[in-house]
Coordinates of N, CA, C and O in Angstrom, one line a residue:
X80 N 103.0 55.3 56.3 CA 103.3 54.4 55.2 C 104.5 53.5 55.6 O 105.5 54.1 56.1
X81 N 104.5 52.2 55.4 CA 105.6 51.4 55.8 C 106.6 51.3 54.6 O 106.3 51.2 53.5
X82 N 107.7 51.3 55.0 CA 109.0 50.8 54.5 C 108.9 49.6 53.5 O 107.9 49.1 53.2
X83 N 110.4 49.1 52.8 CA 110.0 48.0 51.6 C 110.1 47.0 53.3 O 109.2 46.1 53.2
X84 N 110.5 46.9 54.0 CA 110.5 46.0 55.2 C 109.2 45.1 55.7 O 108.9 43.9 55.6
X85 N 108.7 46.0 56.1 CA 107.4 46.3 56.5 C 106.5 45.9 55.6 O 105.6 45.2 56.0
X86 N 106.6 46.2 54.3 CA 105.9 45.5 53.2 C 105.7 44.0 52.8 O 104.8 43.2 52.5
X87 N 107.1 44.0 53.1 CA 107.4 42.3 53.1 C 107.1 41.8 54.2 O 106.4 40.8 53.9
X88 N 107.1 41.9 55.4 CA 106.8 41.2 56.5 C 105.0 41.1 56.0 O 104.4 40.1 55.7
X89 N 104.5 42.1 56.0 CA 102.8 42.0 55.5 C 102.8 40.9 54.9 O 102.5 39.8 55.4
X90 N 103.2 41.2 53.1 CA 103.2 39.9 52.6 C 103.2 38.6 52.9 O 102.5 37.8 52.3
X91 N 104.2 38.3 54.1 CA 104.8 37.0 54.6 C 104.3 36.5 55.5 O 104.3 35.3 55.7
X92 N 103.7 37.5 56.4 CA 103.1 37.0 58.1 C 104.0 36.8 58.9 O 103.7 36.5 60.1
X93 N 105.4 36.9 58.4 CA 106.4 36.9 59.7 C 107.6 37.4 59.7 O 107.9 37.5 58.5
X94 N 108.6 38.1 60.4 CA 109.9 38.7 60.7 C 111.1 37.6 59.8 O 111.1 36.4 60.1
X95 N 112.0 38.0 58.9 CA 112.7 37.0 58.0 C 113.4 36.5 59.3 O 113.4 35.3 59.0
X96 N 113.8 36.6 60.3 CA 114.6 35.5 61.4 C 113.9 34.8 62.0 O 114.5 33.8 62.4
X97 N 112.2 34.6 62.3 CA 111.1 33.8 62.5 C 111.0 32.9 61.1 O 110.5 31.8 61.4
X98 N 111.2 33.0 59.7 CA 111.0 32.5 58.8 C 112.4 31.7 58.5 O 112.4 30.7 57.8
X99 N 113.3 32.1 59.1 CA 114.6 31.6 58.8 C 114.6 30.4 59.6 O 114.8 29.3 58.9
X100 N 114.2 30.3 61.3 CA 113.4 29.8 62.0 C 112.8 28.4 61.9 O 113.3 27.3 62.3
X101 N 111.5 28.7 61.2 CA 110.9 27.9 60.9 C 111.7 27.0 59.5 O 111.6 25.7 59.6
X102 N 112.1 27.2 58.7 CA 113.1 26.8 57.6 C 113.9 25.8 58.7 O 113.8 24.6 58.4
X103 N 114.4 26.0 59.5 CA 115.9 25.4 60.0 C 114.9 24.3 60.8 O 115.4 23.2 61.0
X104 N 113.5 24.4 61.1 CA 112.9 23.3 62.0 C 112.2 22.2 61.2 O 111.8 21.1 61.7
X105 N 112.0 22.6 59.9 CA 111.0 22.1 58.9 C 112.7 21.1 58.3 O 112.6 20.0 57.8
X106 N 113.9 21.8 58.4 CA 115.1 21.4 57.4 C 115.3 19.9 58.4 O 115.8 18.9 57.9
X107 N 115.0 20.0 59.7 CA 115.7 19.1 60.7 C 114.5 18.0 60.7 O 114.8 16.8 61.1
X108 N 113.3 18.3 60.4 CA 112.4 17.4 60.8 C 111.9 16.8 59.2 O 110.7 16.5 58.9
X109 N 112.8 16.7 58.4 CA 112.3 15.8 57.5 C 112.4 14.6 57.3 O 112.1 14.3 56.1
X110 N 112.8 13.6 58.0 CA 113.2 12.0 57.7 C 112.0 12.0 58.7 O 111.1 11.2 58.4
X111 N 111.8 12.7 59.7 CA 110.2 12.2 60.3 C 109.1 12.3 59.5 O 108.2 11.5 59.4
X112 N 109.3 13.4 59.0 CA 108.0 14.1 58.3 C 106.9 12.8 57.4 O 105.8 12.5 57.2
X113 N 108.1 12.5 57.2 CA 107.8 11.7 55.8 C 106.2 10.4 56.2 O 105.0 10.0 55.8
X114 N 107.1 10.1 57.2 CA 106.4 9.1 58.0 C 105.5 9.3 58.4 O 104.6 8.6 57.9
X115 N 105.1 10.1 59.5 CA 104.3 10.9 60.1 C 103.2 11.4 59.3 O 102.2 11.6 60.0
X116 N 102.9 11.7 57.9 CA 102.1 12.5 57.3 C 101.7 11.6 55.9 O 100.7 11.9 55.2
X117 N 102.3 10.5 55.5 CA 102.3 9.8 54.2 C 101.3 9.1 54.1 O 100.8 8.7 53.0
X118 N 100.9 8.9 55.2 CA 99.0 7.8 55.0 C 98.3 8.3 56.1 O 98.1 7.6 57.1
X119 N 97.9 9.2 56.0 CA 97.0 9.9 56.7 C 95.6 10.0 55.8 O 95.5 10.7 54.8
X120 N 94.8 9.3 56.3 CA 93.5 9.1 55.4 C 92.8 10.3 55.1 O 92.3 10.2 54.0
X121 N 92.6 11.7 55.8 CA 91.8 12.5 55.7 C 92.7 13.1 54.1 O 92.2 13.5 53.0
X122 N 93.8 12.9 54.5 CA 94.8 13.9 53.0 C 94.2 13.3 52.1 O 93.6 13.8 51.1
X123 N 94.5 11.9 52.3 CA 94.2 11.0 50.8 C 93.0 10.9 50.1 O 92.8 10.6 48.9
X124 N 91.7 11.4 51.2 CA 90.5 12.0 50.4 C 90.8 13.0 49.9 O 90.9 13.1 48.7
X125 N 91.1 14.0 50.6 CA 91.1 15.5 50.0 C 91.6 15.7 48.8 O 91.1 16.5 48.0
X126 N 93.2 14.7 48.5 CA 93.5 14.9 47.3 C 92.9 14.2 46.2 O 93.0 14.6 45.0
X127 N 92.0 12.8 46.7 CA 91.1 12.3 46.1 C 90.5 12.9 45.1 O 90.5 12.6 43.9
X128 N 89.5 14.1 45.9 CA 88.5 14.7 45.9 C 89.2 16.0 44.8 O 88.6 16.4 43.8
X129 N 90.3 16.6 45.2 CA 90.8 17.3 44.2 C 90.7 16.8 42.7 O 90.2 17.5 41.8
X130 N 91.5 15.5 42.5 CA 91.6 15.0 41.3 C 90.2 15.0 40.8 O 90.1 15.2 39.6
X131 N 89.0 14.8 41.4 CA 88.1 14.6 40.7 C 87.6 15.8 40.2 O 86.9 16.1 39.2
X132 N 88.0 16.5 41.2 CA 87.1 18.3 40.6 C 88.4 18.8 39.3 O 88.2 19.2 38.1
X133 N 89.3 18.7 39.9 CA 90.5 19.8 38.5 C 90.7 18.5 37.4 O 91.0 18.9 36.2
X134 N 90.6 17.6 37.5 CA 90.6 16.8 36.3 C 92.3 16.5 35.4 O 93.1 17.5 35.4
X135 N 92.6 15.6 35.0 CA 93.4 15.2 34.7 C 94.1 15.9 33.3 O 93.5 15.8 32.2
X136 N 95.6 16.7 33.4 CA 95.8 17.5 32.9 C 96.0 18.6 33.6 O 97.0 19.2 33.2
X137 N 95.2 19.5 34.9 CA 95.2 20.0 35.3 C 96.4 20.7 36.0 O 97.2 19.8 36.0
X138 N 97.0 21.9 36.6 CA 97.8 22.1 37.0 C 97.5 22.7 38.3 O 96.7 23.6 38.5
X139 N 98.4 22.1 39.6 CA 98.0 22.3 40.6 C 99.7 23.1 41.4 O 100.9 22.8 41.2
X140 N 99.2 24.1 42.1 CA 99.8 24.8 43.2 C 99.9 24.0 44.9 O 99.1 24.1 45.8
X141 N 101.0 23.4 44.9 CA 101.2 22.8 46.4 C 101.8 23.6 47.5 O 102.9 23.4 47.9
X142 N 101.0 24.6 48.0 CA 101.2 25.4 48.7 C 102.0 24.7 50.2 O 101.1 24.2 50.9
X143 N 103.6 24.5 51.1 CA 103.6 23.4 51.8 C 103.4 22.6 51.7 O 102.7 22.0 52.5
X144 N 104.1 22.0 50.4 CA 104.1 20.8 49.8 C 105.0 19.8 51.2 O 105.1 18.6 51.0
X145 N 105.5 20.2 52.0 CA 106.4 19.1 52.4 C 107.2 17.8 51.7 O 107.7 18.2 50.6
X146 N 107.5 16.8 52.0 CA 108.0 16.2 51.2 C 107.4 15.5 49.8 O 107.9 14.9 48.9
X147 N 106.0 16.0 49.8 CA 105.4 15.7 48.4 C 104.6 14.3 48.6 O 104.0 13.8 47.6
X148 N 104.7 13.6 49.8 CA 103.9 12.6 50.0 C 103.0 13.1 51.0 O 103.4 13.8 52.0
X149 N 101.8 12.7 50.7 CA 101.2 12.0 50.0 C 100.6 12.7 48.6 O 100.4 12.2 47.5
X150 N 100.3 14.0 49.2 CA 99.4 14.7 48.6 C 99.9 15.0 46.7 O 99.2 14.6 45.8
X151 N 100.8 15.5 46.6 CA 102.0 15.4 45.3 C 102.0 14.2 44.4 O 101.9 14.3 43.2
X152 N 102.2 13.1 45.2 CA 102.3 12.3 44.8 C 101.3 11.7 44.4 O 101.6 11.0 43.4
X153 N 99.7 11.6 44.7 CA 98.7 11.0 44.4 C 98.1 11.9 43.0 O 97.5 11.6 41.9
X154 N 98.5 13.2 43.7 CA 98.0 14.2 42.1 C 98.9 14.0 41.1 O 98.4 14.2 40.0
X155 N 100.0 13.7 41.1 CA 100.7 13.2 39.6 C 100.5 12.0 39.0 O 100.5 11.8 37.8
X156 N 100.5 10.8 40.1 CA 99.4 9.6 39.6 C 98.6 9.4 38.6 O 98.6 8.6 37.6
X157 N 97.8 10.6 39.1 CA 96.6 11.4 38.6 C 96.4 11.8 37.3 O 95.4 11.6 36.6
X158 N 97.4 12.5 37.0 CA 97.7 12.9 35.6 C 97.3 14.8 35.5 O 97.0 15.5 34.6
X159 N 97.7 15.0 37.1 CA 97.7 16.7 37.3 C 99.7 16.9 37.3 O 100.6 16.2 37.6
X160 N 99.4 18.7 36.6 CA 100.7 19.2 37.1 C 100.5 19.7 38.3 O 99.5 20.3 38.7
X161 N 102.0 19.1 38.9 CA 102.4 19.9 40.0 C 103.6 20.9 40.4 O 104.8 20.7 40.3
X162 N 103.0 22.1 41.0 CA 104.1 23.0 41.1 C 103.9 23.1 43.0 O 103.0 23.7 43.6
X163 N 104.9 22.3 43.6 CA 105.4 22.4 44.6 C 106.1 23.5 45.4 O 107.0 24.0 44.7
X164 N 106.0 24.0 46.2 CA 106.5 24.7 47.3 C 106.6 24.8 48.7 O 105.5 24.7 49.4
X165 N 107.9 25.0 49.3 CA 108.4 24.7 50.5 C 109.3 25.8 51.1 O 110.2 26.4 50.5
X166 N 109.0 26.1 52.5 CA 110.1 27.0 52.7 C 111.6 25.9 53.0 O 112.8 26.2 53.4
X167 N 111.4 25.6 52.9 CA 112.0 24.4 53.7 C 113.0 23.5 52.3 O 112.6 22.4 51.9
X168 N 114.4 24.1 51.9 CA 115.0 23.1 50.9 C 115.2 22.1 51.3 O 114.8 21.3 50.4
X169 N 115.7 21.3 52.4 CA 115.7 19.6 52.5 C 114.0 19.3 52.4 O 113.9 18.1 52.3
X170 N 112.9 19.8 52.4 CA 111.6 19.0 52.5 C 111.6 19.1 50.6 O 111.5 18.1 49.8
X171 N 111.8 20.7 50.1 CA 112.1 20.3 48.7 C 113.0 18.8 47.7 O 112.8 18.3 46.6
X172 N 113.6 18.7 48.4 CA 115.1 17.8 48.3 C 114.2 16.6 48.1 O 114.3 16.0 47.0
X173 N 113.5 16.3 49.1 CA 112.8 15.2 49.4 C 111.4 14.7 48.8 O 110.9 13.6 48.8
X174 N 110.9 16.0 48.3 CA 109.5 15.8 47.5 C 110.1 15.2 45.7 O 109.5 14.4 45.0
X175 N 111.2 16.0 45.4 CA 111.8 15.6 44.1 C 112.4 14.3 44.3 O 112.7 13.6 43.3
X176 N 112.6 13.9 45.4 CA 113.1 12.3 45.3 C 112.2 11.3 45.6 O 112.5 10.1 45.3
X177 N 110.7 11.8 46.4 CA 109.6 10.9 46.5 C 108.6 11.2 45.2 O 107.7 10.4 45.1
X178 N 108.7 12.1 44.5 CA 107.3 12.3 43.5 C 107.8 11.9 42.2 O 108.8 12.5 41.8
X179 N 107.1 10.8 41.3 CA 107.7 10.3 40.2 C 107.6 11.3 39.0 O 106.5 11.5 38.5
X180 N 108.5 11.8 38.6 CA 108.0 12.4 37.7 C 108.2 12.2 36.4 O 109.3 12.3 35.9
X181 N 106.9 11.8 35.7 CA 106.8 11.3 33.9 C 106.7 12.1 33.3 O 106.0 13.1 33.5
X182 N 107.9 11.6 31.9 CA 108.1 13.0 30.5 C 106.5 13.8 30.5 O 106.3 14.9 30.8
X183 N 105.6 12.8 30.2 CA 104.4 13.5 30.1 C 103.9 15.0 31.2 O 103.2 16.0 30.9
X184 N 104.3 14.6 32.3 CA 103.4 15.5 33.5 C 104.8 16.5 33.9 O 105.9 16.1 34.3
X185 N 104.2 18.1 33.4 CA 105.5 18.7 34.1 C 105.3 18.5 35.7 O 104.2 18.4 36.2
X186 N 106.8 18.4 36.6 CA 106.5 18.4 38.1 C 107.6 19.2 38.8 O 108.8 18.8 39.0
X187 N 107.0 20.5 39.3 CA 108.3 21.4 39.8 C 108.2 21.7 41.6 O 107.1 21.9 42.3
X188 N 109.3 21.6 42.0 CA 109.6 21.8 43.6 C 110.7 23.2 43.7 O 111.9 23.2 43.4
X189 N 109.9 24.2 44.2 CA 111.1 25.5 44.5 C 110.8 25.4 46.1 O 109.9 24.9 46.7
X190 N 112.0 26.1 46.5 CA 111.8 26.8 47.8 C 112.6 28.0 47.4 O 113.3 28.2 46.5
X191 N 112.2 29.0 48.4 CA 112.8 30.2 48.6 C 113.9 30.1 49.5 O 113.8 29.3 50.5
X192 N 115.1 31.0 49.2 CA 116.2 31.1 50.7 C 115.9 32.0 51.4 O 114.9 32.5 51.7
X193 N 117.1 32.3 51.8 CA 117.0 33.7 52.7 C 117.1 35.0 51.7 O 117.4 36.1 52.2
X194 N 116.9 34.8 50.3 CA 117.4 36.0 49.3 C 115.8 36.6 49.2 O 115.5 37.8 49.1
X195 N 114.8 35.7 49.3 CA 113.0 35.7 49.0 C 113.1 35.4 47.2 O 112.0 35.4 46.6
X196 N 114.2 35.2 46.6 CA 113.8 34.4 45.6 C 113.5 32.9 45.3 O 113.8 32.1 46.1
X197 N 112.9 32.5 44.3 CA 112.6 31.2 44.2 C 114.1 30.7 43.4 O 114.4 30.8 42.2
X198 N 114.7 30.3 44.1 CA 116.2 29.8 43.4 C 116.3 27.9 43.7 O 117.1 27.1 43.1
X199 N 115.7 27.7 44.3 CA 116.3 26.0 44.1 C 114.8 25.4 43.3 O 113.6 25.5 43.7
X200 N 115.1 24.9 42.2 CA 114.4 24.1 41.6 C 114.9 22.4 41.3 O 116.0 21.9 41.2
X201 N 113.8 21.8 41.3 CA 113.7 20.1 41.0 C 112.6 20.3 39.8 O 111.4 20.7 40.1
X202 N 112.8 20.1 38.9 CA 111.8 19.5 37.8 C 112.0 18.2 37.4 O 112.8 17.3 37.6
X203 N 110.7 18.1 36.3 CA 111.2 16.5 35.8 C 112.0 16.6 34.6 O 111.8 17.4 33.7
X204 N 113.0 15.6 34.6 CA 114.2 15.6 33.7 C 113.6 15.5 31.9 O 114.3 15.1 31.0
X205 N 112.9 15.8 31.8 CA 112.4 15.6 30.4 C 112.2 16.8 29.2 O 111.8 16.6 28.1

């Protein structure tokens, strides 16, 4: 039987210093990211194609949401909620300053730290 350790690593797919890791590379590469990923046509169907299946009102899970462009951003357009997530707090930082968020549409951005709680939140101010 494994340890609470071992449990969590299952959970996660990775050792918390490989996750810490990836956090510090995802924290450093975000003024590229943005660029790099924001009009990429295959996303912009896909999230397309989401809005038409979950429908407006709906509430959506952004699993690696990165900075919330494009994908975030076209579903709140949209008239879906969005609940964002990032390991990564500057990509969080950056999705709540790129995704508009209206009184109407709740729109939340967490990341986890190094504690494995969800402690930094961005919602919309309403």
């Amino acid at each position: 039987m494994r340890g609470s350790r071992g449990s969590r690593r299952a959970l996660t797919g990775c050792r918390p210093r490989a996750r810490g890791l990836r956090r510090l590379v995802f924290d450093r590469l975000v003024e590229g990211y943005e660029l790099a990923y924001s009009d990429r046509p295959e996303q912009v169907r896909a999230a397309a194609w989401l809005v038409e299946c979950v429908g407006v009102g709906a509430r959506v899970l952004d699993v690696g949401c990165g900075s919330g462009v494009p994908i975030a951003r076209q579903l709140v357009d949209a008239g879906i909620q969005v609940v964002g997530i990032d390991i990564s707090p500057a990509m969080i930082s950056a999705a709540a300053a790129a995704v508009p968020r209206p009184c109407s549409i709740p729109v939340m951005f967490w990341s986890s730290p190094k504690s494995n709680s969800m402690a930094r939140s961005h919602s919309s101010p309403c």
